[in-house]
CSV table of C-alpha atoms and ligand atoms in Angstrom, one decimal:
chain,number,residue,atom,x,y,z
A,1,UNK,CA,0.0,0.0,0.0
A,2,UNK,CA,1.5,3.8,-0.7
A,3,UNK,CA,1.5,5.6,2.0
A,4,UNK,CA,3.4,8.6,1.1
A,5,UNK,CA,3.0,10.5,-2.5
A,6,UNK,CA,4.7,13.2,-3.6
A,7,UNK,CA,3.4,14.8,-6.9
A,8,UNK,CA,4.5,18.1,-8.6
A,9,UNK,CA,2.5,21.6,-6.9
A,10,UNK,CA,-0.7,21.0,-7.5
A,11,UNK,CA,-3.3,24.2,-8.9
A,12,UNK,CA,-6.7,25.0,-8.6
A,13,UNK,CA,-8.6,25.6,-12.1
A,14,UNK,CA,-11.5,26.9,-10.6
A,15,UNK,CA,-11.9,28.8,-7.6
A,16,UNK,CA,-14.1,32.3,-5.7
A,17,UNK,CA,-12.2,34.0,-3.3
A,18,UNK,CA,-14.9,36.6,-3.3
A,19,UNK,CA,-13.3,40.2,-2.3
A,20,UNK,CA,-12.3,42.2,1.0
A,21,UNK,CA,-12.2,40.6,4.4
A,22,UNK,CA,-13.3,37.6,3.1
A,23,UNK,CA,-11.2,37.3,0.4
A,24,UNK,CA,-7.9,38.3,2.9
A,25,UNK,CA,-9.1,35.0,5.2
A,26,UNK,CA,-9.7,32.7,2.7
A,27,UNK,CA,-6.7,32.9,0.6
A,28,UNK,CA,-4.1,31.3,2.8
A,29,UNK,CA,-6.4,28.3,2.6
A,30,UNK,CA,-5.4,27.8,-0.8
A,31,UNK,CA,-2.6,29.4,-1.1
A,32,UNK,CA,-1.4,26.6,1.4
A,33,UNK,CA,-2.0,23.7,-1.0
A,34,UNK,CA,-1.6,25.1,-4.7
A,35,UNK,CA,0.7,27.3,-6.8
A,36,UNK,CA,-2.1,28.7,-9.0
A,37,UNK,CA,-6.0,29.0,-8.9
A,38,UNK,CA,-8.2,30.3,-11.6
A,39,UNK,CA,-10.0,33.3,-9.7
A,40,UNK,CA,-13.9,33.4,-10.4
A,41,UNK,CA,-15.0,37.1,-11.5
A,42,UNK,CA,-18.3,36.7,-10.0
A,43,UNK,CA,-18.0,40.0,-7.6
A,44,UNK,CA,-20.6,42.5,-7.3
A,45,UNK,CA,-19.9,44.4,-9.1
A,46,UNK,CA,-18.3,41.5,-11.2
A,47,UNK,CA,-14.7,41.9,-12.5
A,48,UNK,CA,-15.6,42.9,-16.3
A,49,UNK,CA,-12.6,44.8,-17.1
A,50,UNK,CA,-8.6,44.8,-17.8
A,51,UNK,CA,-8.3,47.3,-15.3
A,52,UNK,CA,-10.7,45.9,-12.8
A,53,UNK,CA,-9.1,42.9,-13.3
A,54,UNK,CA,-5.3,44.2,-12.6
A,55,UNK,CA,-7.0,45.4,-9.5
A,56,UNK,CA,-8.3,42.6,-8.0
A,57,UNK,CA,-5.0,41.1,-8.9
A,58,UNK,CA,-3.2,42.8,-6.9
A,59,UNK,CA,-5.7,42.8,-3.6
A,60,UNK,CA,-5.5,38.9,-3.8
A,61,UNK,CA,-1.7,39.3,-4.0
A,62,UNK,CA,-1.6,41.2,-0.8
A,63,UNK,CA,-3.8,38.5,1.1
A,64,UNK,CA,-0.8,35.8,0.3
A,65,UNK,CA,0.8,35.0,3.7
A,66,UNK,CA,4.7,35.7,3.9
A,67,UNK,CA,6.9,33.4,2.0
A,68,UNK,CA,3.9,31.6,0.2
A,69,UNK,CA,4.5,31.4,-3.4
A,70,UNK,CA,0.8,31.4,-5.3
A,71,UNK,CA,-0.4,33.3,-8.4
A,72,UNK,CA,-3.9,33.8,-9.2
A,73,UNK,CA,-4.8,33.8,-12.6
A,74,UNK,CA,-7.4,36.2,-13.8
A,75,UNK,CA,-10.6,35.4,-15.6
A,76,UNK,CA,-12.6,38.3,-17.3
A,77,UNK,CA,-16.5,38.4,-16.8
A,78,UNK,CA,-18.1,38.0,-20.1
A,79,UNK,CA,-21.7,40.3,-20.9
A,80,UNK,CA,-23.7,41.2,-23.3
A,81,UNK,CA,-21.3,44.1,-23.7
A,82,UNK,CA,-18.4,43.0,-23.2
A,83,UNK,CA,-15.5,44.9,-25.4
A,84,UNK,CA,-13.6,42.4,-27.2
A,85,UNK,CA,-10.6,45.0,-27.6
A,86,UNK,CA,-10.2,45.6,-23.5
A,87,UNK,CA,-10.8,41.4,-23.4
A,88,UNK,CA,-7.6,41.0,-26.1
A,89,UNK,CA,-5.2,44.1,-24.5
A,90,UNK,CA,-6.2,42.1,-20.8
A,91,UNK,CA,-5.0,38.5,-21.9
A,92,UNK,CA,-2.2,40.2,-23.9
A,93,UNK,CA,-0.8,42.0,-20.9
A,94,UNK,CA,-1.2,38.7,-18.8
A,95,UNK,CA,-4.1,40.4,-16.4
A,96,UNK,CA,-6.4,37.5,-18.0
A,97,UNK,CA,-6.0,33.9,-18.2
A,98,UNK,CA,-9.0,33.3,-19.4
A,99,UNK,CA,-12.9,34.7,-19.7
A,100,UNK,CA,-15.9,33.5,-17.6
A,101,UNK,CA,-18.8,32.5,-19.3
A,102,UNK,CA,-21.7,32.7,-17.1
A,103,UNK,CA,-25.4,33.0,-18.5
A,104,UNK,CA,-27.5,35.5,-16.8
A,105,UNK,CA,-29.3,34.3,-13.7
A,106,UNK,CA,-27.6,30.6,-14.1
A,107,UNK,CA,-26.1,31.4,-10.0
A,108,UNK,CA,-24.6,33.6,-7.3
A,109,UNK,CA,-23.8,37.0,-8.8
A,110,UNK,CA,-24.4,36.2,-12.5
A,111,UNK,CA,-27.2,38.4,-12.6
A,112,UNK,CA,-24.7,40.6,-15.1
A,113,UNK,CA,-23.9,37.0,-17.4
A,114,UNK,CA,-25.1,36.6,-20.8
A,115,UNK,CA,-28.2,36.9,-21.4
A,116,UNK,CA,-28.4,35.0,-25.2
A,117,UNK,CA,-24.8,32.8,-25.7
A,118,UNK,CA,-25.1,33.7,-29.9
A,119,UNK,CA,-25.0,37.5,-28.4
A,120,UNK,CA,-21.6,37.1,-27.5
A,121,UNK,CA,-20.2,35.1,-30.9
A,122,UNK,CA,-18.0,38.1,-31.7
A,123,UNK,CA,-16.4,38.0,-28.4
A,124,UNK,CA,-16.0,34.2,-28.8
A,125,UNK,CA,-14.7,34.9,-32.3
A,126,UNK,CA,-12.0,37.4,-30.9
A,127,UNK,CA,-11.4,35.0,-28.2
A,128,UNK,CA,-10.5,32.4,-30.9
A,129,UNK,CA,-8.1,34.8,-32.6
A,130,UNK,CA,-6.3,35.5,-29.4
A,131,UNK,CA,-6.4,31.8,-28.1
A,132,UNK,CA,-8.2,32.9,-25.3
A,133,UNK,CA,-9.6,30.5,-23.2
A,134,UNK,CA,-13.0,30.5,-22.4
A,135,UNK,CA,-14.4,29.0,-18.8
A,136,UNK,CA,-17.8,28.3,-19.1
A,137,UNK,CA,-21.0,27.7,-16.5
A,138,UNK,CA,-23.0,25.3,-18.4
A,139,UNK,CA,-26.3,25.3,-17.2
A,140,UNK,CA,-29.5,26.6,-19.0
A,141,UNK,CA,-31.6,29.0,-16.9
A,142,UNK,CA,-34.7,28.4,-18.6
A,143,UNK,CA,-37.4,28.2,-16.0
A,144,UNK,CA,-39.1,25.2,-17.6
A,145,UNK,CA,-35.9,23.2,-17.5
A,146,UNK,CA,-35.6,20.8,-14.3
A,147,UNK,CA,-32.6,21.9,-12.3
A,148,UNK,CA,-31.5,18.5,-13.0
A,149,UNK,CA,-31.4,18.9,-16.1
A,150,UNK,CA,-29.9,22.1,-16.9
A,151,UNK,CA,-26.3,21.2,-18.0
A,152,UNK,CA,-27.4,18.3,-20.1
A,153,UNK,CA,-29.9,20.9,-21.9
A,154,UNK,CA,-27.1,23.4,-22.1
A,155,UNK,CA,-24.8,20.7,-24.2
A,156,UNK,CA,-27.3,20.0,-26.4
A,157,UNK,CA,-28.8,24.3,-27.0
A,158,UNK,CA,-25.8,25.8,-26.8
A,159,UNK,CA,-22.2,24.0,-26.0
A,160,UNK,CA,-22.3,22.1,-29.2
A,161,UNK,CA,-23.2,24.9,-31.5
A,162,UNK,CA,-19.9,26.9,-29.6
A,163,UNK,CA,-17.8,24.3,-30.2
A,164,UNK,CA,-18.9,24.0,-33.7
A,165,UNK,CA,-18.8,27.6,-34.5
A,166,UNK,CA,-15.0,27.9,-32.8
A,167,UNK,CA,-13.5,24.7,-33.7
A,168,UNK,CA,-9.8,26.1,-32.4
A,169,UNK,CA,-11.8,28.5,-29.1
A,170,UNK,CA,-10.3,26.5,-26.1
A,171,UNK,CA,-13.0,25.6,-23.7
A,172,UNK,CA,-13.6,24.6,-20.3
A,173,UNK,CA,-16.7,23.3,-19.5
A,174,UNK,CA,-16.9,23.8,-15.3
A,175,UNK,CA,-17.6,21.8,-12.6
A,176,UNK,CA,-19.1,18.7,-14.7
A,177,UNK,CA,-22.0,17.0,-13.4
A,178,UNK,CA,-23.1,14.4,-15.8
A,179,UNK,CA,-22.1,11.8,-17.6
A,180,UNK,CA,-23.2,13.4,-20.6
A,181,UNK,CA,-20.9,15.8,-19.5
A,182,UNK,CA,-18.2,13.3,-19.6
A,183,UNK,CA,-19.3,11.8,-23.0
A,184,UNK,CA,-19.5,15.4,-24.4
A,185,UNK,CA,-15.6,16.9,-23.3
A,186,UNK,CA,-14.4,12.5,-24.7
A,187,UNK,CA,-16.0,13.4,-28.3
A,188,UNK,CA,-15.1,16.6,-28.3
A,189,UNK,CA,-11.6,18.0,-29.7
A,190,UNK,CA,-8.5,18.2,-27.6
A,191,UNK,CA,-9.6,21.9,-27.5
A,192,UNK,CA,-12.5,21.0,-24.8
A,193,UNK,CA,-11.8,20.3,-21.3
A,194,UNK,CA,-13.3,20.1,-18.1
A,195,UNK,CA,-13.0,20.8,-14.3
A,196,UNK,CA,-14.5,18.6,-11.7
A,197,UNK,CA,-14.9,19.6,-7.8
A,198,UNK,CA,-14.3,16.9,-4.8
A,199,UNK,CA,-18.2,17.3,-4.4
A,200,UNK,CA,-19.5,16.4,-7.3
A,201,UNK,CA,-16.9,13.3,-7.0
A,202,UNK,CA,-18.1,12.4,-3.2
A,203,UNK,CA,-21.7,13.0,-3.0
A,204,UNK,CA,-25.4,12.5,-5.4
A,205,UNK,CA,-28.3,14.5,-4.5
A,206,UNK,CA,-29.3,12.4,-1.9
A,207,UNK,CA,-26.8,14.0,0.2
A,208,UNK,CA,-28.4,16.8,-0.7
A,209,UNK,CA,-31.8,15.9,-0.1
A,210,UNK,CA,-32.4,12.9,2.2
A,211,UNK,CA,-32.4,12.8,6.1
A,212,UNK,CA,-33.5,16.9,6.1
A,213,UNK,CA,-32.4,19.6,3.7
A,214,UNK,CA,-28.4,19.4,3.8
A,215,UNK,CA,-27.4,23.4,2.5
A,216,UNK,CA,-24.3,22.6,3.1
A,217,UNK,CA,-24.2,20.1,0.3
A,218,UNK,CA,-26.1,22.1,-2.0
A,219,UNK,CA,-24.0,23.9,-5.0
A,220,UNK,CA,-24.9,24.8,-8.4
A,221,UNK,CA,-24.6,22.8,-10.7
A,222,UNK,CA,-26.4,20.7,-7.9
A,223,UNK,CA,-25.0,17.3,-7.5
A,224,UNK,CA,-26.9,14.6,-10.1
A,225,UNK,CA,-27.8,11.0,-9.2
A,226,UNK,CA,-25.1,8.1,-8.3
A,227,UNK,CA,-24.4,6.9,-12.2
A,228,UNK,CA,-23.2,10.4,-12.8
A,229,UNK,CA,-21.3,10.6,-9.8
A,230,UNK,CA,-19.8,7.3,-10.9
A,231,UNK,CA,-19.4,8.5,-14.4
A,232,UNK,CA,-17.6,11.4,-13.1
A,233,UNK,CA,-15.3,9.4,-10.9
A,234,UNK,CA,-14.4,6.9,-13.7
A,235,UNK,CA,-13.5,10.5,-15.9
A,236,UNK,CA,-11.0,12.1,-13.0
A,237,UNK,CA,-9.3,9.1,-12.6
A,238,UNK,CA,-8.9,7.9,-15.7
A,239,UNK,CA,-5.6,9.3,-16.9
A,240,UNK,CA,-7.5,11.3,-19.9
A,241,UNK,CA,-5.7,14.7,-20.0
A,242,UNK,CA,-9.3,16.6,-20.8
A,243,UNK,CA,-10.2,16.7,-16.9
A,244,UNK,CA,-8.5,18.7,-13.9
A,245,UNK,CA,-8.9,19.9,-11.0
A,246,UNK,CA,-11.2,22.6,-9.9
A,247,UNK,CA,-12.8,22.9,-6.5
A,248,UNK,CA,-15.3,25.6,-7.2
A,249,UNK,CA,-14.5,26.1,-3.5
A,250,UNK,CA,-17.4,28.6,-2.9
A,251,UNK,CA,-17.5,30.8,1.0
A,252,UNK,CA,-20.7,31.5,1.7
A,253,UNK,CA,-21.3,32.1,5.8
A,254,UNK,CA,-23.1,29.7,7.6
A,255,UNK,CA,-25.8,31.8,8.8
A,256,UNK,CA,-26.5,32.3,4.6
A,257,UNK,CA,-26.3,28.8,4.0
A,258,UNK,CA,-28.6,27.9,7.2
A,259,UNK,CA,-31.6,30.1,5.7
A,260,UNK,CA,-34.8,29.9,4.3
A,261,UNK,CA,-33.5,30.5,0.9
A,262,UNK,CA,-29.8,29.4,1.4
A,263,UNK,CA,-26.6,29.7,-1.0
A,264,UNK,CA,-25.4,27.9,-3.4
A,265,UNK,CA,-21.4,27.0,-3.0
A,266,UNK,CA,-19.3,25.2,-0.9
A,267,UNK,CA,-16.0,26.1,1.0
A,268,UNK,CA,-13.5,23.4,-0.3
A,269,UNK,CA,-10.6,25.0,-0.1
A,270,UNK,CA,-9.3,24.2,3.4
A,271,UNK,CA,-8.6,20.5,2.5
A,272,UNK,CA,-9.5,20.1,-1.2
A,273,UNK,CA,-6.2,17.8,-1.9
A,274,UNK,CA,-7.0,15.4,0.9
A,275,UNK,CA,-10.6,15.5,-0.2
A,276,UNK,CA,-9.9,15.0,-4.2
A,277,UNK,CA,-7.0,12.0,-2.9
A,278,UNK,CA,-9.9,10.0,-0.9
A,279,UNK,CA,-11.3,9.7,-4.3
A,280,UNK,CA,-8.1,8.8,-5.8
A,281,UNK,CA,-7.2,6.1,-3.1
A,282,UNK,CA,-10.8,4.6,-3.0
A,283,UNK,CA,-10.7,4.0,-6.8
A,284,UNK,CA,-7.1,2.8,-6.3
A,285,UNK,CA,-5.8,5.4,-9.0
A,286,UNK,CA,-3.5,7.5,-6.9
A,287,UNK,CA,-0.5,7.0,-9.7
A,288,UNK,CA,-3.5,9.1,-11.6
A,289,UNK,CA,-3.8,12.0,-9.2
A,290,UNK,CA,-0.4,14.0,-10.2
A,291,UNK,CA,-1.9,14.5,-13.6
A,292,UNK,CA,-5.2,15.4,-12.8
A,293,UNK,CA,-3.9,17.6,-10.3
A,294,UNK,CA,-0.5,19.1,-11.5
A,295,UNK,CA,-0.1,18.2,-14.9
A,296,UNK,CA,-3.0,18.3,-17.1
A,297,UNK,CA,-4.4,22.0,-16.6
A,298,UNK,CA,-1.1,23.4,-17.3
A,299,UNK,CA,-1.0,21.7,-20.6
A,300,UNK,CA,-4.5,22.6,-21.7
A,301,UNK,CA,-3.9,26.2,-20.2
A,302,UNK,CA,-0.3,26.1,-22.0
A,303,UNK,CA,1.5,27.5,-18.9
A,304,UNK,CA,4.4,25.6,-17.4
A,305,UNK,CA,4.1,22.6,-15.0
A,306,UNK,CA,5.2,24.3,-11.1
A,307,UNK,CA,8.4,23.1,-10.4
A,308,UNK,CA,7.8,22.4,-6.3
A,309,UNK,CA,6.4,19.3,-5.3
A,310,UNK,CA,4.2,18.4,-2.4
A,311,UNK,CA,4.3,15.6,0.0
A,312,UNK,CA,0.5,14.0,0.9
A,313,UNK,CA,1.1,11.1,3.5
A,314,UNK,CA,-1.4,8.5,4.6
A,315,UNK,CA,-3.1,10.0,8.4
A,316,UNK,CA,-6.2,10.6,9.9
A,317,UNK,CA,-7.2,14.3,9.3
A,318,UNK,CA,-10.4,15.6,11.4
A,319,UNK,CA,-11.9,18.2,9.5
A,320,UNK,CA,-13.2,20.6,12.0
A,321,UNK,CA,-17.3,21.7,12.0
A,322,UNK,CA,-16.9,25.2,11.4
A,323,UNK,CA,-14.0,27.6,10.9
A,324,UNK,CA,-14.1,31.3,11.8
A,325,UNK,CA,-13.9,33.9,8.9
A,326,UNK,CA,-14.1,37.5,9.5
A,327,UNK,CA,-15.9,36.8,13.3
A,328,UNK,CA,-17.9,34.5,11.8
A,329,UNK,CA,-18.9,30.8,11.1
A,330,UNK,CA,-18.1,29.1,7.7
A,331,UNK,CA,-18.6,25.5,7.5
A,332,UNK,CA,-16.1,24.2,5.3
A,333,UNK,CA,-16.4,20.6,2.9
A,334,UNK,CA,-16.3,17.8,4.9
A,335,UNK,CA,-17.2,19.6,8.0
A,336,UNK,CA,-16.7,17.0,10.9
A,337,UNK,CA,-15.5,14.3,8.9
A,338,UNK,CA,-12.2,12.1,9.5
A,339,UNK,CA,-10.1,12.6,5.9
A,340,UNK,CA,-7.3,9.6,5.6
A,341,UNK,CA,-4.6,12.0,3.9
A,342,UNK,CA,-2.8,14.8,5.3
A,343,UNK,CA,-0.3,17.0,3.2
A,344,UNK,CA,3.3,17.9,5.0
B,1,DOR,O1,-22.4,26.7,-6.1
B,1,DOR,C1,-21.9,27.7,-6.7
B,1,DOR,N1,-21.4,28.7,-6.1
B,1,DOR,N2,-21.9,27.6,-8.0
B,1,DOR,C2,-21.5,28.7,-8.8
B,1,DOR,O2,-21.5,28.6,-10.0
B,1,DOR,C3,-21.1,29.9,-8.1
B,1,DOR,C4,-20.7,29.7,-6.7
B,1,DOR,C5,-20.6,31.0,-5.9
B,1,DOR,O3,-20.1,32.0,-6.4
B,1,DOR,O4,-21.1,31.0,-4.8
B,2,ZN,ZN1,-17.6,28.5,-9.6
């Protein structure tokens, strides 16, 4: 049995780290475990701009503890007026990594998203010119749409005719859900990719649903039923270089995740590598978790593998109930559960 691995610095593809106090507290979490994250623009007011952009840049920079080495990589909020020019002269200057495709409404803060996908096609177009790569929340908002359905209908109205469209666009289709997810990114081109988050690989709605109302499994997409939970186990771990880490690690306070209409997101980032290597030891894969973690979102991003490793060694971990952010209670992913990996 391994009980020691030691993989190249992981990063996190997809992350919020929200802004202000917040953002200052929950940084270090990350910035603890990975070398990178991919920084979610979904601030109100959301980060729309090269200059607003740089600036939240640079507040995130100033939240990284002493002697921590971590980057965040910009992402640029797409709208129905979004300025293709500002989008090109921000991935140019290296303030973006990439552009956030969010349709309007779809979750938190994304009131300002797109409000018809073929609205944006210049952008896209521009995008594809610059090889820009485009991040994408695929769920329809459709109100006659099941909820549990909304990313499959979102493949079929409008992720096919994008790739289609923009056959050399480099997208990342978010937090998969589905196995027709998973069957869509296998089809699709080398160009298409996807990120998966430890919930969607530990829990099915029932977690969500059964025994009470859970709100503190409850994330959008929402988690699907077991065969897509199994499909998207069987996809992280198989060695396929299209799917990498993201842990869509969400804060949201307690008290507005305990409420009669709570939030959708959950905090992952306190122990996201012990929580992704579960999944990787139960499914006896961990020679697989270095390239799902490390390796493969550099190469799809075309940025360099980190050079640092990291050490995760078999141990119990008690993940506590609730942490304190900014005075106040945050209940982080696997709240009050024993995790069996603990990194050095
Ligand atoms: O659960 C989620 N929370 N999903 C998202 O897409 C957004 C996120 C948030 O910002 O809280
Ligand atoms: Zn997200």
């Amino acid at each position: 049995m391994t009980d020691t691995l030691t993989i190249r610095r992981p990063d996190d593809w997809h992350l919020h780290f929200r802004d202000g106090a917040i953002m200052r507290e929950v940084v270090p979490y990350t910035a603890r475990q990975f070398a990178r994250a991919i920084v979610m623009p979904n601030l109100t007011p959301p980060v729309t701009t090269t200059e607003l952009g740089a600036a939240y840049r640079d507040r995130i920079l100033a939240a990284v503890p002493e002697g921590v080495n971590f980057m965040p990589l910009m992402t640029c909020y797409l709208t129905d007026t979004t300025d293709p020019d500002d989008l090109a002269r921000g991935a140019a200057s290296g303030v973006f990594t990439a552009a956030k495709m969010y349709p309007a409404n779809a979750t938190t803060n994304s009131a300002a998203g797109v409000t018809n996908v073929e609205n944006i096609y210049p952008v896209f177009e521009r995008m594809q010119a610059e090889d820009i790569v485009l991040c994408i929340h695929g769920e329809v908002t459709d109100h006659s749409v099941d909820v549990f359905d909304r990313e499959k209908e979102f493949i079929e109205r409008h992720l096919r005719g994008i790739v289609a469209a923009f056959p050399r666009l480099r997208v990342v289709f978010e937090h998969i859900t589905t196995s027709d997810a998973v069957d869509f990114v296998l089809d699709a081109g080398p160009q298409v990719a996807a990120t998966i988050t430890p919930q969607h690989l530990h829990i099915n709605r029932n977690a969500m649903l059964v025994g009470g109302i859970q709100p503190h499994n409850y994330c959008l997409p929402v988690a699907k039923r077991e065969t897509h939970r199994l499909a998207l186990r069987k996809a992280a771990t198989s060695g396929s270089p299209k799917f990498f880490l993201g842990t869509d690690s969400a804060p949201h306070l307690k008290k507005d995740k305990e409420s009669a209409c709570g939030c959708a997101g959950i905090f992952g980032a306190p122990y996201a590598l012990e929580s992704y290597l579960a999944v990787f030891d139960e499914e006896s894969a961990l020679d697989k978790f270095e390239g799902f973690a490390s390796l493969n979102g550099p190469a799809f991003y075309k940025l360099p593998v980190n050079e640092e490793t990291i050490t995760l060694r078999r141990a119990e971990v008690a993940v506590p109930p609730v942490l304190e952010i900014v005075g106040e209670e945050i209940v982080p992913w696997h709240a009050g559960q024993m995790l069996g990996w603990k990194l050095d």
